[in-house]
Amino acid sequence: MKIQDLPYPDPGVADARSGPRFLWWLFRNQLGGQLTALAWGLLHFVAVSTLPFGVGFAVQAVVDRSGRQLALAGGLMVLCGVAIALGDSMLHRAAVTNWITAAARVQQLLARKTAQLGSALTRRVAAGEVVAVSTGDVEKIGWFVEALSRFTAAALTVVLVCVGLYVYQPALGIVVAVGVPVLALAVLPLLPRATRRADFQREKAGRATELASDTVAGLRVLRGIGGEELFLDRYRRASQEVRHAAVRSARMWALISAIQVLLPGLLMIAVVWHGVHLARQGRITVGELVTVYSAVMLLTYPLRHFEEIAMAYSFSRPSAKRAARVLSLERATDTAGSREAVVPAGDLYDPSTGLLAPTGCLTAVVCGDPDTAGLLAERLGGHPSEEGTSALLGGVPLDELPLASTRTAVLVQDKDPVLLSGSLRELLDVPASGAVSAAEALAAAQCGDVLEALVQGSLDVEDPLDARITERGRSLSGGQRQRLALARSLITDPEVLVLDEPTSAVDSHTEARIADGIRKLRAGRTTVVFTSSPLLLDHADRVVLVHEGEVAAVGVHRELVHKEPRYRAVVTRETDEEAALGRELDQLEEIEETA
């Protein structure tokens, strides 16, 4: 897989049973790239390790005054230099490719899982954790995946050098062969503690990221209540905890690095001391001593990859664990579906509550609990966050359809829709039937003033559709964001459109015009609106009151507001005292009528 071929046509099905299993799955799915990096790594490390033999051969040639041997040594060193340069360049290229492709695969898996779960994702995992996994954690995971092949090449090179030195000069080679494994294994007792500190640091960093994400998302509300300093103090404390954890982790890794420098130095001293003693006895030549000394000195280079792989695994393991946790989440219903991919039509019915939305009608649903309304809207859309009885569209259970078919048939707009950054034209470029134009949808959603604001806020833009929208539409008011999101939903023109509080942030005059626009534009199509606004309720063909998880009353707004106290309490937001007074007045009216 090359970088220019990204994204993957299919990132595959991840093994998300645990963090290590997920890392191993990533490695297996990039086996070709790993073998390429391994081959170039072996060329590079072997060339680096062969260079001392050329140096020793050259020194011995000078001692023996042999020009032919000196020329051969020079040719060997030039060949090693070319191999080192080529191997290093191609190894770096292959390693970066493995890193980026692994990170891209994880991001694609996360994006696919997010699309499958929909709004149910944030009910089960904090939004900040998802952000942390898709940004910082994917880099750590990619680091370990690409470092594994370089570590394997370094380990094989160390083995080859130890065997070569033993064959070349057994008296010194045996010292190196015994000392190198000690160097490689000396830091193992420190790795568990370093890993725990790294895990603790990542946990603190994840909490700080979640806090920052939640604070930014609610910044407008915080400013309204004067809570900026409170949350700023909380983030300062979280940031200091991350700093302290990072310092403790860095101390441990600094100790490991110091050991990786100290022990090779001691081994080099031992080799030189023993080699000089052997040279004085005439058992080895000066060139052989220089060769072994140089080989031990250059062995520190591949040995550094033992420390790197330990660091990469320590940092990537908690990241892989978090990624696996997100990827292991499943929908409450089957995403594949047991029925063929068709788009059903007909009445929308929820057996759990008894809610019925007749085809071609505008049905308004009143719930006293906003959370209940959100869960019911998700269930009507065919992607509930909890297991339960499936909603039926034309008698077909939505959870038995493939996810793509369900979402084509029923579109659910959350109460807090997200606007992606880009131009307004890109925002409205969504899968649609083609029956509703952008101009009609924007007019029905009363977006005239929004278009003017976008043009005024953009330089050298005449067509409002070319105006830029900032991330999450933060430059717009809550009502403006709601209306643009409503226009986007109206353009799709689905068989069934479910709107959860689509006008909660707009003024009453605009709300009345939006209600009229929705009714006209969606004429003949099934529309369900969760709302407690009298202006929207008055435009509905049918109003349903859901109380304590069941349908409590069905009718029209003007009828229910007079005959159903529970409906009136939600819609008019009357207090208990006002409700009691209303009941007394109703009783007095009944007495007067009978009298």
PDB file of C-alpha atoms in Angstrom, residues 41-52 84 91 147-162 165 176 180 183-185 187 260 264 267-268 294-310:
ATOM      1  CA  GLY A  41      16.652  -2.303   7.472  1.00  0.00           C
ATOM      2  CA  LEU A  42      18.796  -5.400   7.194  1.00  0.00           C
ATOM      3  CA  LEU A  43      20.736  -3.844   4.307  1.00  0.00           C
ATOM      4  CA  HIS A  44      21.337  -0.676   6.300  1.00  0.00           C
ATOM      5  CA  PHE A  45      22.256  -2.277   9.641  1.00  0.00           C
ATOM      6  CA  VAL A  46      24.403  -5.017   8.102  1.00  0.00           C
ATOM      7  CA  ALA A  47      26.279  -2.406   6.063  1.00  0.00           C
ATOM      8  CA  VAL A  48      26.842  -0.328   9.194  1.00  0.00           C
ATOM      9  CA  SER A  49      28.071  -3.391  11.068  1.00  0.00           C
ATOM     10  CA  THR A  50      30.322  -4.498   8.186  1.00  0.00           C
ATOM     11  CA  LEU A  51      32.102  -1.148   8.091  1.00  0.00           C
ATOM     12  CA  PRO A  52      34.357  -1.990  11.112  1.00  0.00           C
ATOM     13  CA  ILE A  84      24.361   2.479   4.241  1.00  0.00           C
ATOM     14  CA  LEU A  91      14.253   2.264   5.238  1.00  0.00           C
ATOM     15  CA  ALA A 147       9.094   0.504  14.602  1.00  0.00           C
ATOM     16  CA  LEU A 148       8.486  -3.232  14.826  1.00  0.00           C
ATOM     17  CA  SER A 149      10.116  -3.968  11.461  1.00  0.00           C
ATOM     18  CA  ARG A 150      13.121  -1.768  12.254  1.00  0.00           C
ATOM     19  CA  PHE A 151      13.532  -3.506  15.610  1.00  0.00           C
ATOM     20  CA  THR A 152      13.406  -6.913  13.925  1.00  0.00           C
ATOM     21  CA  ALA A 153      16.100  -5.836  11.465  1.00  0.00           C
ATOM     22  CA  ALA A 154      18.243  -4.487  14.326  1.00  0.00           C
ATOM     23  CA  ALA A 155      17.825  -7.694  16.370  1.00  0.00           C
ATOM     24  CA  LEU A 156      18.804  -9.905  13.428  1.00  0.00           C
ATOM     25  CA  THR A 157      21.799  -7.680  12.753  1.00  0.00           C
ATOM     26  CA  VAL A 158      22.984  -7.946  16.368  1.00  0.00           C
ATOM     27  CA  VAL A 159      22.785 -11.727  16.157  1.00  0.00           C
ATOM     28  CA  LEU A 160      24.679 -11.774  12.860  1.00  0.00           C
ATOM     29  CA  VAL A 161      27.412  -9.463  14.205  1.00  0.00           C
ATOM     30  CA  CYS A 162      27.863 -11.533  17.360  1.00  0.00           C
ATOM     31  CA  LEU A 165      32.774 -11.658  15.596  1.00  0.00           C
ATOM     32  CA  VAL A 176      30.843  -9.612  22.822  1.00  0.00           C
ATOM     33  CA  VAL A 180      25.389  -7.937  24.089  1.00  0.00           C
ATOM     34  CA  LEU A 183      22.905  -5.050  27.301  1.00  0.00           C
ATOM     35  CA  ALA A 184      19.652  -5.856  25.540  1.00  0.00           C
ATOM     36  CA  LEU A 185      17.991  -7.418  28.605  1.00  0.00           C
ATOM     37  CA  VAL A 187      16.463  -2.631  31.051  1.00  0.00           C
ATOM     38  CA  GLN A 260      21.678   1.991  27.434  1.00  0.00           C
ATOM     39  CA  PRO A 264      27.764  -0.436  26.115  1.00  0.00           C
ATOM     40  CA  LEU A 267      31.402  -3.473  27.412  1.00  0.00           C
ATOM     41  CA  MET A 268      33.674  -1.429  25.160  1.00  0.00           C
ATOM     42  CA  SER A 294      34.691  -0.645  16.017  1.00  0.00           C
ATOM     43  CA  ALA A 295      32.057  -3.348  15.784  1.00  0.00           C
ATOM     44  CA  VAL A 296      31.202  -3.015  19.477  1.00  0.00           C
ATOM     45  CA  MET A 297      31.086   0.767  19.152  1.00  0.00           C
ATOM     46  CA  LEU A 298      28.690   0.609  16.169  1.00  0.00           C
ATOM     47  CA  LEU A 299      26.561  -2.073  17.829  1.00  0.00           C
ATOM     48  CA  THR A 300      25.185   0.652  20.087  1.00  0.00           C
ATOM     49  CA  TYR A 301      23.315   1.971  17.027  1.00  0.00           C
ATOM     50  CA  PRO A 302      21.067  -1.084  16.430  1.00  0.00           C
ATOM     51  CA  LEU A 303      20.848  -1.635  20.191  1.00  0.00           C
ATOM     52  CA  ARG A 304      19.116   1.752  20.514  1.00  0.00           C
ATOM     53  CA  HIS A 305      16.168   0.215  18.676  1.00  0.00           C
ATOM     54  CA  PHE A 306      15.614  -2.121  21.635  1.00  0.00           C
ATOM     55  CA  GLU A 307      14.900   0.952  23.751  1.00  0.00           C
ATOM     56  CA  GLU A 308      12.754   2.502  21.015  1.00  0.00           C
ATOM     57  CA  ILE A 309      10.548  -0.563  20.610  1.00  0.00           C
ATOM     58  CA  ALA A 310      10.041  -0.665  24.373  1.00  0.00           C
TER      59      ALA A 310
END
